[in-house]
Short mmCIF file of C-alpha atoms in Angstrom, two decimals:
data_model
loop_
_atom_site.label_atom_id
_atom_site.label_comp_id
_atom_site.label_asym_id
_atom_site.label_seq_id
_atom_site.Cartn_x
_atom_site.Cartn_y
_atom_site.Cartn_z
CA MET R 1 -33.20 32.66 -48.81
CA THR R 2 -35.11 34.53 -46.10
CA ARG R 3 -38.38 33.30 -44.66
CA LEU R 4 -40.14 36.23 -46.33
CA SER R 5 -38.88 35.29 -49.79
CA GLU R 6 -39.77 31.66 -49.17
CA VAL R 7 -43.36 32.58 -48.37
CA TYR R 8 -43.66 35.38 -50.93
CA PRO R 9 -41.17 34.75 -53.78
CA PRO R 10 -40.56 38.16 -55.34
CA ASP R 11 -40.54 36.73 -58.86
CA ARG R 12 -43.98 35.09 -58.62
CA VAL R 13 -47.54 36.26 -58.11
CA VAL R 14 -49.07 35.09 -54.83
CA LEU R 15 -52.84 35.21 -54.45
CA ARG R 16 -54.14 35.13 -50.88
CA GLU R 17 -57.66 33.90 -50.17
CA VAL R 18 -59.14 35.98 -47.35
CA GLY R 19 -62.67 34.62 -47.38
CA LEU R 20 -62.34 32.90 -44.02
CA ARG R 21 -61.41 36.20 -42.34
CA ASP R 22 -62.47 39.32 -44.19
CA GLY R 23 -65.18 37.35 -45.95
CA LEU R 24 -66.85 36.43 -42.65
CA GLN R 25 -66.74 39.78 -40.85
CA MET R 26 -70.32 40.79 -41.62
CA VAL R 27 -72.15 37.56 -42.47
CA ARG R 28 -75.48 36.71 -40.85
CA ARG R 29 -74.42 33.10 -40.35
CA HIS R 30 -70.93 31.67 -40.43
CA PRO R 31 -69.58 28.27 -41.45
CA SER R 32 -68.95 25.57 -38.89
CA THR R 33 -65.39 24.56 -38.14
CA ALA R 34 -65.91 21.38 -40.16
CA ALA R 35 -67.15 23.42 -43.13
CA LYS R 36 -64.16 25.74 -42.85
CA ALA R 37 -61.87 22.71 -42.86
CA ASP R 38 -63.58 21.45 -46.03
CA TRP R 39 -63.25 24.94 -47.56
CA LEU R 40 -59.51 24.87 -46.89
CA ARG R 41 -59.10 21.31 -48.16
CA ARG R 42 -60.88 22.03 -51.41
CA GLU R 43 -58.96 25.22 -52.08
CA SER R 44 -55.58 23.77 -51.13
CA SER R 45 -56.31 20.79 -53.37
CA ALA R 46 -56.94 23.32 -56.16
CA GLY R 47 -53.52 24.87 -55.56
CA VAL R 48 -54.24 27.78 -53.19
CA ARG R 49 -51.32 28.08 -50.76
CA HIS R 50 -52.01 31.33 -48.85
CA PHE R 51 -55.01 31.98 -46.61
CA GLU R 52 -56.14 34.59 -44.12
CA ILE R 53 -58.18 32.46 -41.77
CA GLY R 54 -59.47 34.50 -38.84
CA SER R 55 -58.84 37.04 -36.10
CA PHE R 56 -57.61 36.89 -32.53
CA LEU R 57 -60.57 38.79 -31.13
CA PRO R 58 -62.91 38.00 -28.21
CA ALA R 59 -65.31 35.21 -29.17
CA MET R 60 -68.15 37.23 -27.64
CA ALA R 61 -67.56 40.01 -30.17
CA MET R 62 -66.64 37.86 -33.18
CA PRO R 63 -67.97 34.30 -32.71
CA GLN R 64 -67.15 33.46 -36.32
CA PHE R 65 -63.46 33.44 -35.34
CA ALA R 66 -63.74 31.55 -32.05
CA ASP R 67 -62.15 28.50 -33.74
CA VAL R 68 -59.13 30.39 -35.11
CA ARG R 69 -56.63 28.11 -33.33
CA GLU R 70 -58.28 25.00 -34.76
CA ILE R 71 -58.21 26.50 -38.24
CA ILE R 72 -54.50 27.34 -37.88
CA ASP R 73 -53.83 23.71 -36.94
CA ILE R 74 -55.75 22.55 -40.02
CA CYS R 75 -53.59 24.83 -42.17
CA GLN R 76 -50.53 23.25 -40.58
CA ARG R 77 -51.72 19.79 -41.56
CA LEU R 78 -52.48 20.94 -45.10
CA ASP R 79 -49.05 22.62 -45.32
CA VAL R 80 -50.46 25.99 -46.39
CA HIS R 81 -49.53 29.46 -45.18
CA SER R 82 -51.98 30.91 -42.66
CA ALA R 83 -52.41 34.53 -41.62
CA ALA R 84 -54.57 35.94 -38.83
CA LEU R 85 -55.56 39.46 -37.81
CA VAL R 86 -54.76 41.02 -34.43
CA LEU R 87 -55.99 44.39 -33.20
CA ASN R 88 -54.26 44.66 -29.82
CA ASP R 89 -51.41 43.37 -27.67
CA ARG R 90 -53.50 40.58 -26.21
CA GLY R 91 -54.32 39.31 -29.68
CA ALA R 92 -50.67 39.47 -30.75
CA ALA R 93 -49.58 37.66 -27.58
CA ASP R 94 -52.15 34.94 -28.23
CA ALA R 95 -51.17 34.66 -31.90
CA VAL R 96 -47.47 34.04 -31.24
CA GLN R 97 -48.43 31.09 -29.05
CA THR R 98 -49.79 29.33 -32.14
CA PRO R 99 -48.10 28.10 -35.33
CA VAL R 100 -49.79 30.79 -37.46
CA GLY R 101 -47.53 31.75 -40.33
CA GLU R 102 -48.30 35.46 -40.38
CA ILE R 103 -49.78 38.05 -38.04
CA VAL R 104 -51.70 40.89 -39.68
CA THR R 105 -51.89 44.26 -37.96
CA VAL R 106 -53.86 47.27 -39.18
CA VAL R 107 -52.95 50.95 -39.31
CA SER R 108 -55.59 53.29 -40.69
CA ALA R 109 -54.62 55.94 -43.21
CA THR R 110 -56.95 58.40 -41.45
CA GLU R 111 -57.27 59.28 -37.79
CA GLU R 112 -61.06 59.16 -38.03
CA HIS R 113 -61.13 55.55 -39.20
CA SER R 114 -58.44 54.55 -36.73
CA GLN R 115 -60.60 55.71 -33.84
CA ALA R 116 -63.75 54.09 -35.25
CA ASN R 117 -62.08 50.78 -36.12
CA ALA R 118 -59.72 50.27 -33.18
CA ARG R 119 -60.30 53.15 -30.74
CA ARG R 120 -56.68 54.20 -30.98
CA SER R 121 -54.58 56.79 -32.76
CA ARG R 122 -52.52 55.96 -35.81
CA LYS R 123 -49.39 56.59 -33.75
CA ASP R 124 -50.51 53.96 -31.25
CA ALA R 125 -51.37 51.55 -34.08
CA ILE R 126 -47.85 51.89 -35.50
CA ALA R 127 -46.45 51.28 -32.03
CA LEU R 128 -48.50 48.06 -31.91
CA VAL R 129 -46.84 46.99 -35.16
CA GLY R 130 -43.46 47.34 -33.46
CA ARG R 131 -44.54 45.40 -30.37
CA THR R 132 -46.03 42.66 -32.53
CA VAL R 133 -42.78 42.39 -34.48
CA GLU R 134 -40.87 42.06 -31.21
CA MET R 135 -43.21 39.32 -29.98
CA ALA R 136 -42.94 37.49 -33.30
CA ARG R 137 -39.15 37.61 -33.35
CA ASN R 138 -38.96 36.33 -29.78
CA SER R 139 -41.38 33.47 -30.42
CA GLU R 140 -40.55 29.88 -31.27
CA THR R 141 -42.40 29.87 -34.60
CA LEU R 142 -41.20 33.26 -35.94
CA PRO R 143 -44.33 34.32 -37.84
CA LEU R 144 -44.13 37.09 -40.40
CA VAL R 145 -45.79 40.39 -39.53
CA GLN R 146 -47.83 42.34 -42.05
CA ALA R 147 -48.88 45.94 -41.49
CA GLY R 148 -51.99 46.62 -43.53
CA ILE R 149 -52.81 50.27 -44.22
CA SER R 150 -56.58 50.49 -44.37
CA MET R 151 -58.38 53.32 -46.22
CA ALA R 152 -55.19 53.87 -48.25
CA PHE R 153 -57.11 55.05 -51.31
CA GLY R 154 -59.90 57.01 -49.68
CA CYS R 155 -61.91 56.94 -46.47
CA SER R 156 -65.70 56.74 -46.17
CA ILE R 157 -65.45 58.73 -42.92
CA ALA R 158 -62.79 61.35 -43.71
CA GLY R 159 -63.00 61.44 -47.50
CA GLU R 160 -59.86 62.07 -49.57
CA VAL R 161 -56.59 60.59 -48.35
CA ASP R 162 -53.29 62.30 -49.10
CA PRO R 163 -50.95 59.79 -50.80
CA ASP R 164 -48.02 61.38 -48.99
CA GLU R 165 -49.67 60.42 -45.70
CA VAL R 166 -49.96 56.81 -46.82
CA VAL R 167 -46.28 56.82 -47.80
CA ARG R 168 -45.38 58.25 -44.39
CA ILE R 169 -47.35 55.53 -42.60
CA ALA R 170 -45.87 52.81 -44.80
CA ALA R 171 -42.36 54.04 -43.99
CA ALA R 172 -43.17 54.12 -40.27
CA CYS R 173 -44.48 50.54 -40.40
CA ALA R 174 -41.35 49.42 -42.25
CA ASP R 175 -39.21 51.17 -39.62
CA ALA R 176 -41.21 49.32 -36.95
CA GLY R 177 -40.03 46.07 -38.53
CA ALA R 178 -43.04 44.89 -40.54
CA ASP R 179 -42.06 42.20 -43.03
CA ILE R 180 -44.69 43.19 -45.57
CA ILE R 181 -46.78 46.34 -46.05
CA GLY R 182 -50.32 46.05 -47.34
CA LEU R 183 -52.23 48.80 -49.15
CA ALA R 184 -55.96 48.38 -48.68
CA ASP R 185 -58.78 49.95 -50.69
CA THR R 186 -61.11 49.25 -47.79
CA VAL R 187 -64.23 50.83 -49.26
CA GLY R 188 -63.52 50.51 -52.97
CA PHE R 189 -62.78 54.16 -53.77
CA ALA R 190 -59.75 53.56 -56.02
CA GLY R 191 -59.35 53.50 -59.77
CA PRO R 192 -56.48 51.95 -61.76
CA ASP R 193 -54.46 55.15 -62.15
CA GLN R 194 -54.70 55.88 -58.43
CA VAL R 195 -53.55 52.34 -57.61
CA GLN R 196 -50.59 52.54 -59.93
CA ASP R 197 -49.57 56.00 -58.68
CA LEU R 198 -49.73 55.09 -54.98
CA VAL R 199 -47.87 51.81 -55.44
CA GLU R 200 -45.12 53.63 -57.32
CA CYS R 201 -44.91 56.35 -54.64
CA VAL R 202 -44.55 53.75 -51.86
CA LYS R 203 -41.99 51.75 -53.82
CA ASN R 204 -39.96 54.88 -54.55
CA GLU R 205 -39.88 55.74 -50.83
CA LEU R 206 -39.39 52.27 -49.38
CA GLY R 207 -37.28 50.59 -52.04
CA ASP R 208 -37.41 46.80 -51.97
CA VAL R 209 -39.86 46.40 -49.09
CA ALA R 210 -42.46 43.71 -49.78
CA LEU R 211 -45.87 45.11 -50.71
CA SER R 212 -49.31 43.58 -51.03
CA ILE R 213 -52.65 44.99 -52.08
CA HIS R 214 -56.11 44.34 -50.67
CA LEU R 215 -58.98 45.42 -52.89
CA HIS R 216 -62.71 45.74 -52.45
CA ASP R 217 -65.11 45.71 -55.37
CA THR R 218 -67.63 48.18 -53.98
CA ARG R 219 -67.83 50.14 -57.23
CA GLY R 220 -66.92 47.38 -59.65
CA MET R 221 -63.26 48.36 -60.02
CA GLY R 222 -61.64 45.46 -58.17
CA VAL R 223 -60.28 43.48 -61.13
CA ALA R 224 -59.22 46.63 -63.01
CA ASN R 225 -57.38 47.83 -59.90
CA ALA R 226 -55.73 44.43 -59.46
CA SER R 227 -54.51 44.65 -63.06
CA ALA R 228 -53.04 48.09 -62.38
CA ALA R 229 -51.35 46.77 -59.24
CA LEU R 230 -49.74 43.95 -61.19
CA ASP R 231 -48.53 46.45 -63.79
CA ALA R 232 -47.01 48.54 -60.98
CA GLY R 233 -45.07 45.56 -59.67
CA ILE R 234 -47.32 44.22 -56.88
CA ARG R 235 -46.93 40.45 -56.58
CA VAL R 236 -49.13 39.70 -53.55
CA ILE R 237 -52.87 40.29 -53.99
CA ASP R 238 -55.81 39.47 -51.72
CA GLY R 239 -59.15 38.18 -52.91
CA SER R 240 -62.14 36.46 -51.36
CA LEU R 241 -64.05 33.43 -52.53
CA ALA R 242 -67.26 34.61 -54.22
CA GLY R 243 -66.38 38.22 -53.33
CA LEU R 244 -67.47 37.82 -49.70
CA GLY R 245 -66.45 40.51 -47.25
CA GLY R 246 -66.88 43.96 -45.77
CA CYS R 247 -65.84 46.01 -42.77
CA PRO R 248 -68.22 46.78 -39.87
CA PHE R 249 -66.33 49.99 -39.10
CA ALA R 250 -66.14 51.28 -42.67
CA PRO R 251 -69.50 52.68 -43.84
CA GLY R 252 -70.21 51.60 -47.40
CA ALA R 253 -67.70 48.77 -47.53
CA THR R 254 -68.85 45.72 -49.45
CA GLY R 255 -67.15 42.58 -50.67
CA ASN R 256 -63.60 41.93 -51.71
CA VAL R 257 -62.47 41.40 -55.28
CA VAL R 258 -63.68 37.95 -56.31
CA PHE R 259 -60.85 35.47 -55.84
CA GLU R 260 -61.87 33.33 -58.81
CA ASP R 261 -61.96 36.34 -61.13
CA LEU R 262 -58.58 37.45 -59.79
CA ILE R 263 -57.07 34.11 -60.79
CA TYR R 264 -58.52 34.50 -64.27
CA LEU R 265 -57.07 38.00 -64.55
CA CYS R 266 -53.59 36.82 -63.58
CA GLU R 267 -53.66 33.90 -66.02
CA ARG R 268 -54.86 36.17 -68.84
CA LYS R 269 -52.02 38.59 -68.08
CA GLY R 270 -49.47 35.78 -68.26
CA PHE R 271 -48.91 35.17 -64.54
CA ALA R 272 -49.16 31.49 -63.69
CA THR R 273 -51.01 31.01 -60.41
CA GLY R 274 -50.83 27.24 -60.01
CA ILE R 275 -54.55 27.24 -59.15
CA ASP R 276 -57.07 24.98 -60.87
CA LEU R 277 -60.17 27.11 -61.34
CA GLU R 278 -62.55 24.21 -61.81
CA LYS R 279 -61.49 22.61 -58.53
CA LEU R 280 -61.54 25.95 -56.77
CA MET R 281 -65.10 26.71 -57.83
CA SER R 282 -66.37 23.72 -55.83
CA ALA R 283 -65.59 25.63 -52.63
CA ARG R 284 -68.45 27.99 -53.50
CA GLU R 285 -70.80 25.11 -52.67
CA ILE R 286 -69.70 25.35 -49.02
CA ALA R 287 -70.29 29.09 -48.87
CA ALA R 288 -73.72 28.67 -50.47
CA SER R 289 -74.84 25.91 -48.12
CA GLU R 290 -73.36 27.36 -44.91
CA MET R 291 -74.37 30.98 -45.58
CA PRO R 292 -77.55 30.87 -47.67
CA ASP R 293 -78.36 34.52 -46.97
CA GLU R 294 -75.12 35.81 -48.50
CA HIS R 295 -74.88 37.03 -52.10
CA LEU R 296 -72.13 35.12 -53.93
CA ARG R 297 -70.63 37.10 -56.78
CA GLY R 298 -68.25 36.38 -59.63
CA ALA R 299 -68.00 36.59 -63.41
CA LEU R 300 -66.33 33.17 -63.62
CA ALA R 301 -69.16 31.60 -61.68
CA ARG R 302 -71.64 33.20 -64.07
CA ALA R 303 -69.87 32.56 -67.38
CA GLY R 304 -67.57 29.62 -66.65
CA ALA R 305 -63.82 29.23 -67.07
CA PRO R 306 -62.44 28.55 -70.55
CA ARG R 307 -60.91 25.10 -70.62
CA GLN R 308 -57.48 26.34 -71.66
CA ILE R 309 -57.25 28.54 -68.55
CA SER R 310 -57.93 25.61 -66.25
CA TRP R 311 -55.37 23.52 -68.14
CA HIS R 312 -52.74 26.28 -67.85
CA ALA R 313 -53.32 26.59 -64.12
CA GLN R 314 -52.88 22.84 -63.66
CA GLN R 315 -49.62 22.83 -65.58
CA SER R 316 -48.11 25.90 -63.93
CA THR R 317 -45.84 25.82 -60.90
CA GLY R 318 -46.99 29.11 -59.38
#
């Protein structure tokens, strides 16, 4: 069994909680390191095994991620899979010096967003994927490398995005050696049919390459789009506790699909997640106390989880 299939078994749904990275990009206040550790402990105790926990960016620019190395070490002790974002060679070089389980790189689907987000062309961003892969494969810890394609379903700067262009970029990232390709609805433009169509196009072009999907709920379509992704064969889906999140370089971007609601969707569709919803919901207390100015969303938080769903999650193996 390869490391990729150990981390992301192709026959099981994996839900990744990205609240500690994407969820903190635009907050007014951010949790302390101790609060982040409690967040991780509570969610791992509930059965969450995959987290995106920060970015290797200058602390001056993103102080909320200044403790990324400490958080990676906490993940190590909890025996959960950690992923962290890098946007340049320096970040990738720093990341491979840590025991992080996965390095996330970003390639924009549009040239306009690529320049706004990272001040580089898409060609240069794909080249960074290749260099990051090389660093990862020459490191002692051998982290996975994910290439996330932002604005894959529409761009708030450039508008419509040609699906063929997304397929081309996905193929280029796979050729560069990325272990997993992510399709991101960065500003919440997508609908279920569009999600299903694009996933099928990428799968037809790339074959068995591992795919994930990252959804934002800007227009209330997050859960419906996640359902369409599952129907199209996606088995790795991102969500954020309480729907926290947004992108400072994507006008109009708001929070991610609510992680708790995503778990409920999967269980209702017959995919065992191994996550206890009642235990998971307690992590919202940390977000509420550490970031009182942030709006915490979620249908499960509002209506509650049916008891049989919590029982099923406790009994499942993943």
